[in-house]
Coordinates of C-alpha atoms in Angstrom, one line a residue:
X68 CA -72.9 22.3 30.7
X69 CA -74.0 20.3 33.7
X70 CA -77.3 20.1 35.1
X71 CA -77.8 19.9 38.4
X72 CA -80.8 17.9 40.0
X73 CA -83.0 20.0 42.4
X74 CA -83.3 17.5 45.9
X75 CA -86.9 16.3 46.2
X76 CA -88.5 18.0 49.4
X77 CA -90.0 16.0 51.3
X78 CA -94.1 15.2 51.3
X79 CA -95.1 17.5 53.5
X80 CA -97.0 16.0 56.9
X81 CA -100.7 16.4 57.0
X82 CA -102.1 18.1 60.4
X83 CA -104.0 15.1 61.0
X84 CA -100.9 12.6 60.7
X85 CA -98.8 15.0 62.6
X86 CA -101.7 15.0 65.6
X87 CA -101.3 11.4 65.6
X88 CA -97.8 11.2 65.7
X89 CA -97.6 13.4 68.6
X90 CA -100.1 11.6 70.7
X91 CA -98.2 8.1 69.5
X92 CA -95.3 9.8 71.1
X93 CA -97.3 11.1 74.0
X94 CA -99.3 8.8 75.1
X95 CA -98.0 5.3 73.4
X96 CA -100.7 5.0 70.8
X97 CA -102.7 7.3 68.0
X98 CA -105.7 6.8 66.0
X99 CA -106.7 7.5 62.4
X100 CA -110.7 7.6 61.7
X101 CA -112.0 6.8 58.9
X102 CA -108.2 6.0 56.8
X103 CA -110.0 2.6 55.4
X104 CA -112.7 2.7 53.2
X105 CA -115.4 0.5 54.5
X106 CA -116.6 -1.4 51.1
X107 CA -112.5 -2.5 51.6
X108 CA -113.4 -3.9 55.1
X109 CA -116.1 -5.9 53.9
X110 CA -114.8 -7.0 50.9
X111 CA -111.7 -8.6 52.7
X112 CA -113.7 -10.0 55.4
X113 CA -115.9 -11.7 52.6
X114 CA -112.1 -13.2 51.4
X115 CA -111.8 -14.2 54.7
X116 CA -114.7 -16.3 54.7
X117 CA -113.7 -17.5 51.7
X118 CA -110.7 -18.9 52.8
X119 CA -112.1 -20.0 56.4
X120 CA -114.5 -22.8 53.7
X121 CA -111.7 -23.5 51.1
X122 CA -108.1 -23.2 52.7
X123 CA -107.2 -26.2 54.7
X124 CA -104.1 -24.9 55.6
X125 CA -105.1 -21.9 57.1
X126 CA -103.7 -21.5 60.8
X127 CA -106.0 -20.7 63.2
X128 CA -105.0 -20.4 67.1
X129 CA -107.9 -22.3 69.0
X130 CA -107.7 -22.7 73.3
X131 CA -104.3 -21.2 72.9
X132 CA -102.6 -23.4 70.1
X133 CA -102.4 -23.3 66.8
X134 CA -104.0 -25.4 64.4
X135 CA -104.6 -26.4 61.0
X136 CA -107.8 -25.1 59.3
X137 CA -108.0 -28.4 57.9
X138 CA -108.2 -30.3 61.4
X139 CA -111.1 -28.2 63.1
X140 CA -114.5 -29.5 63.4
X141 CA -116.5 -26.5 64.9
X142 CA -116.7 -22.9 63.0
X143 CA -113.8 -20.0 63.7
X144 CA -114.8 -18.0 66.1
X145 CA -115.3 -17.2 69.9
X146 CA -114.9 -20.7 72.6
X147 CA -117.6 -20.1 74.8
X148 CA -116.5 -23.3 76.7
X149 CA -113.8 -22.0 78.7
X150 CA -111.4 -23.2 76.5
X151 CA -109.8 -19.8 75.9
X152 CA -110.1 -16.6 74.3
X153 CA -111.5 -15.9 70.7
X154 CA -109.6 -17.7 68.2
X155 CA -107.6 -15.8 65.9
X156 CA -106.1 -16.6 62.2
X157 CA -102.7 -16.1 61.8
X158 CA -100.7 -14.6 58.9
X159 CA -104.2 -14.3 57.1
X160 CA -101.6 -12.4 54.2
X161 CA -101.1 -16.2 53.2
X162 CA -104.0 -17.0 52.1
X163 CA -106.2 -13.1 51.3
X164 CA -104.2 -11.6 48.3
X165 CA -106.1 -8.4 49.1
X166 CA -104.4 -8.3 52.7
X167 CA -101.3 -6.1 52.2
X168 CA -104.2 -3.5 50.8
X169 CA -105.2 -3.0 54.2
X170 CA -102.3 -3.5 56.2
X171 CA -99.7 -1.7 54.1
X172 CA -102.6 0.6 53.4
X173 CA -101.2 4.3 52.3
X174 CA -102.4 6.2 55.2
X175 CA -101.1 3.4 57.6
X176 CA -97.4 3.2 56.6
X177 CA -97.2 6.9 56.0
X178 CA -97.5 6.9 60.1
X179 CA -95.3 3.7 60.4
X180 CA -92.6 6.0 58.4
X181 CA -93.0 8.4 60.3
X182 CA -93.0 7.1 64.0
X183 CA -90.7 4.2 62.8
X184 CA -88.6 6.4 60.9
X185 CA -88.0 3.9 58.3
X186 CA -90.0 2.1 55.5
X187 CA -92.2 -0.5 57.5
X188 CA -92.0 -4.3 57.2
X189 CA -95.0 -6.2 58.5
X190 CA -93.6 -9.0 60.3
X191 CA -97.5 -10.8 61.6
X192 CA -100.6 -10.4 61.6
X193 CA -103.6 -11.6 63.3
X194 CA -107.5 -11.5 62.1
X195 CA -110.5 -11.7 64.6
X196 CA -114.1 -12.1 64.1
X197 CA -114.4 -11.3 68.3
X198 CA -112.6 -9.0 70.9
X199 CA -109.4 -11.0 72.1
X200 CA -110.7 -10.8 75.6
X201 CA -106.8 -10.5 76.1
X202 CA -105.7 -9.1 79.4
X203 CA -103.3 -6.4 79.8
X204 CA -99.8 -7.2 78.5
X205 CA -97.1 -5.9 76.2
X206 CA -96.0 -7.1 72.7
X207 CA -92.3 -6.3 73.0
X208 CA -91.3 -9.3 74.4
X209 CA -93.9 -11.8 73.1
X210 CA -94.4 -11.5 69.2
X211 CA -91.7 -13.3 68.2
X212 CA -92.5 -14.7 64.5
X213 CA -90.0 -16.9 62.8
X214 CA -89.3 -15.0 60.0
X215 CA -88.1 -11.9 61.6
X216 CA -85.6 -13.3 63.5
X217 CA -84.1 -11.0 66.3
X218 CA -85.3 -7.6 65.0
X219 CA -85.0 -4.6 67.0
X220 CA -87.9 -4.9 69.0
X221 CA -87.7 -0.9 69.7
X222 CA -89.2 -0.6 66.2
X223 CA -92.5 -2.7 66.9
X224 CA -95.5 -1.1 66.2
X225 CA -99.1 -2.4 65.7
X226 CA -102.1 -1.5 63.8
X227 CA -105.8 -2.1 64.8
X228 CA -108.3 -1.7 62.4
X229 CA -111.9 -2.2 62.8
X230 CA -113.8 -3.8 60.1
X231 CA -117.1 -3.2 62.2
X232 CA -117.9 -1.0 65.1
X233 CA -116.5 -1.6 68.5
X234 CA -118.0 -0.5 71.7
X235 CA -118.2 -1.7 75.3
X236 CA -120.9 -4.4 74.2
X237 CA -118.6 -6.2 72.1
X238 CA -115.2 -5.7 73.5
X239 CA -113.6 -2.4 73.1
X240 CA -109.7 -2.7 72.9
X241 CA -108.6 -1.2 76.1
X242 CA -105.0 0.9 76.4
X243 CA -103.1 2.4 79.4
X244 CA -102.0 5.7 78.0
X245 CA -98.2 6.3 78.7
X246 CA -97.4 2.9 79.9
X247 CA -94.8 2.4 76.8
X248 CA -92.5 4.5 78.8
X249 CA -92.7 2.2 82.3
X250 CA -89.6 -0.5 82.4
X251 CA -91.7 -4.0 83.0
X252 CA -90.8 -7.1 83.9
X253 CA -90.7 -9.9 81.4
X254 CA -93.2 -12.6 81.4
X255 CA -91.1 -15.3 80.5
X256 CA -87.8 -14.1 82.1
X257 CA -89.8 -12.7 85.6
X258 CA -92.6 -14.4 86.1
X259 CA -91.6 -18.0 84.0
X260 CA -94.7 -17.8 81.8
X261 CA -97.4 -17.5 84.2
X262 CA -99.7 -15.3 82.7
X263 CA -102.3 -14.6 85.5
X264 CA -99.4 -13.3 87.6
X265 CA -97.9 -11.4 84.9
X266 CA -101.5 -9.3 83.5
X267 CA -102.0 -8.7 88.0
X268 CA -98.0 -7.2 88.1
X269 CA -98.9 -4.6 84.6
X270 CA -102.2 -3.4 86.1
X271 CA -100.3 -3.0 89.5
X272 CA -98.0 -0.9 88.1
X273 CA -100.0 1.3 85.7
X274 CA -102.0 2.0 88.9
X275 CA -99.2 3.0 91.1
X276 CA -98.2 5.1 88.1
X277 CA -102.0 7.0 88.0
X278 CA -102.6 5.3 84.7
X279 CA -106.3 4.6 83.7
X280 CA -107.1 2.4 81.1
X281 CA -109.6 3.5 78.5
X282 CA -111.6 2.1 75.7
X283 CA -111.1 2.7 71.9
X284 CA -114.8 2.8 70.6
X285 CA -114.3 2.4 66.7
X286 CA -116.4 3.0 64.0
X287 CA -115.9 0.7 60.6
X288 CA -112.4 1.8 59.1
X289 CA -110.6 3.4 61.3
X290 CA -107.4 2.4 62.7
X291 CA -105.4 2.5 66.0
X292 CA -101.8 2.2 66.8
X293 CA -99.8 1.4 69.4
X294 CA -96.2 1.3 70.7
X295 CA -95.1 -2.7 71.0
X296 CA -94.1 -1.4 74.7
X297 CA -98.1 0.1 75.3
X298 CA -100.2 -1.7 78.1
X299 CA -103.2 -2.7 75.9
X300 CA -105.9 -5.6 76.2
X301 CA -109.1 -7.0 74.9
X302 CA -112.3 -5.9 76.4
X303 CA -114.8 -8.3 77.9
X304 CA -118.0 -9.5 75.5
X305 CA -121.0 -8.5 76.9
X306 CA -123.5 -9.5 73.6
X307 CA -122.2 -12.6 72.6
X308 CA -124.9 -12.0 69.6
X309 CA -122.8 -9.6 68.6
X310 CA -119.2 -9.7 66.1
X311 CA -115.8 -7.3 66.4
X312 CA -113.9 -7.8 63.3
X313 CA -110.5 -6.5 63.0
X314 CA -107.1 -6.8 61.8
X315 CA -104.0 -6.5 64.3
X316 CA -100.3 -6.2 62.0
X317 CA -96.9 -5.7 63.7
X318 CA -94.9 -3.8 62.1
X319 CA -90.9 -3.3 62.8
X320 CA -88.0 -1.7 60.2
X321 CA -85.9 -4.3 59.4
X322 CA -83.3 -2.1 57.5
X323 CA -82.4 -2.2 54.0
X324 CA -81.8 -5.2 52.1
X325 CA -83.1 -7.3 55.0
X326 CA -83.8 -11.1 54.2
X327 CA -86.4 -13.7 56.1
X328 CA -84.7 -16.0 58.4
X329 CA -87.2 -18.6 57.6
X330 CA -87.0 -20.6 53.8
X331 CA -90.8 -20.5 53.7
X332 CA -91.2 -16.9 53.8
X333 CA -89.6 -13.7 52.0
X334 CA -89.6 -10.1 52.0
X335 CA -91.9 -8.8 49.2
X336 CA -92.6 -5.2 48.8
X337 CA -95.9 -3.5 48.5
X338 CA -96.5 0.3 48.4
X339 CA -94.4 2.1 51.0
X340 CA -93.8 -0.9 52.6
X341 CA -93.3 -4.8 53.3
X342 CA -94.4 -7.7 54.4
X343 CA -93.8 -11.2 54.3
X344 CA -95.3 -13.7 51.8
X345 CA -95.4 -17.9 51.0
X346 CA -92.2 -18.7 49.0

């Protein structure tokens, strides 16, 4: 006799993931409250810190370029000199084994599957222990890491979570609602890298489009998304006594049996998803 297999059905979508999803589509980005447990937070920001004393080769983006761990001289954080915005570690994933826990966190890449419509691959990702203080711009055309080659930048999502609360004091992220669906202008291409002229051009146009910014105030473990084609920024630090840890991934689908395009770095899988890991 044969046996015929019954075809799985799929996982039915929660009514919390399926009100995200439609505001992601909506309005360009969606929120999860509460998806991370907070003793994960603080146990991977107490990794962090590890690896901030012992890791020499952590890179770390200070006044705007990236730089060894190994070469710095002052502790990671905020520049209050005017030598740029907060730094920022990059591919912390590298160096934080517990990483992909967060970032390819169950809850997070059942969205990504979703709004993707593919298994997610996360191509960067970038720690803070301050608000970015980043002005409005888009991701689409700027996060460009070296192992994900020319991926189909229609895919890009990102993921903020907070590891602390987040409020006005200490530098809310800030997003323009619906601005995923204006055409812009390149920053590179239109306006040859000059950044002041580029942030004055996207606030100009979410304005002429009736699009007001707001601010994401987060407690400890939840998690915003955005389109990589949102208007979103940093907000200002008013209590420099004060900390916003978080974790921003980008996420694309790369497709099946998709390789890295760098030798130093390969695909390794992890839950529903991916990311990309030391060889």
């Amino acid at each position: 006799m044969f046996q015929f297999l019954r075809k799985r059905r799929p996982k039915p979508v929660s009514a919390e993931l399926q009100a995200a999803l439609e505001s992601y589509r909506e309005n360009g980005y969606a929120i999860l409250r509460g998806a991370i447990d907070p003793e994960l937070c603080e146990r991977f920001w107490d990794d962090v810190d590890e690896a901030l004393a012992g890791q020499p080769d952590l890179r770390i983006v200070a006044g705007g370029a990236p730089v060894l761990n190994a070469e710095r001289s002052v502790p990671f954080g905020p520049l209050w000199n005017g030598a740029g915005n907060p730094e920022r570690i990059i591919d912390i994933e590298a160096h934080v084994s517990r990483t992909p826990e967060l970032m390819l966190h169950s809850d997070v890449t059942a969205f990504l599957a979703e709004a993707i419509g593919g298994a997610p691959t996360c191509i960067q990702t970038l720690t803070y222990s301050h608000s970015s203080q980043q002005s409005a711009h888009s991701d689409k055309h700027l996060v460009s890491p070296r192992a994900a080659g020319a991926y189909n930048r229609e895919t890009l999502i990102a993921s903020w979570i907070a590891l602390e609360p987040a409020d006005d004091a200490n530098g809310a992220l800030i997003v323009w609602p619906g601005s995923h669906r204006l055409p812009k202008k390149r920053l590179r291409d239109d306006f040859s890298g000059k950044y002041g002229a580029y942030v004055a051009y996207l606030e100009t146009l979410c304005a002429d489009e009736g699009i007001e910014p707001i601010r994401f105030h987060a407690q400890q473990g939840d998690v915003l998304f955005w389109h990589g084609d949102l208007v979103h920024g940093g907000g200002e630090i008013t209590d420099k006594s004060r900390t916003r840890k978080s974790l921003v991934s980008h996420y694309a689908a790369l497709g099946k049996g998709a390789e890295s395009h760098w030798d130093e770095k390969r695909i390794t899988p992890f839950g529903a998803g991916s990311y990309f890991s030391p060889v």
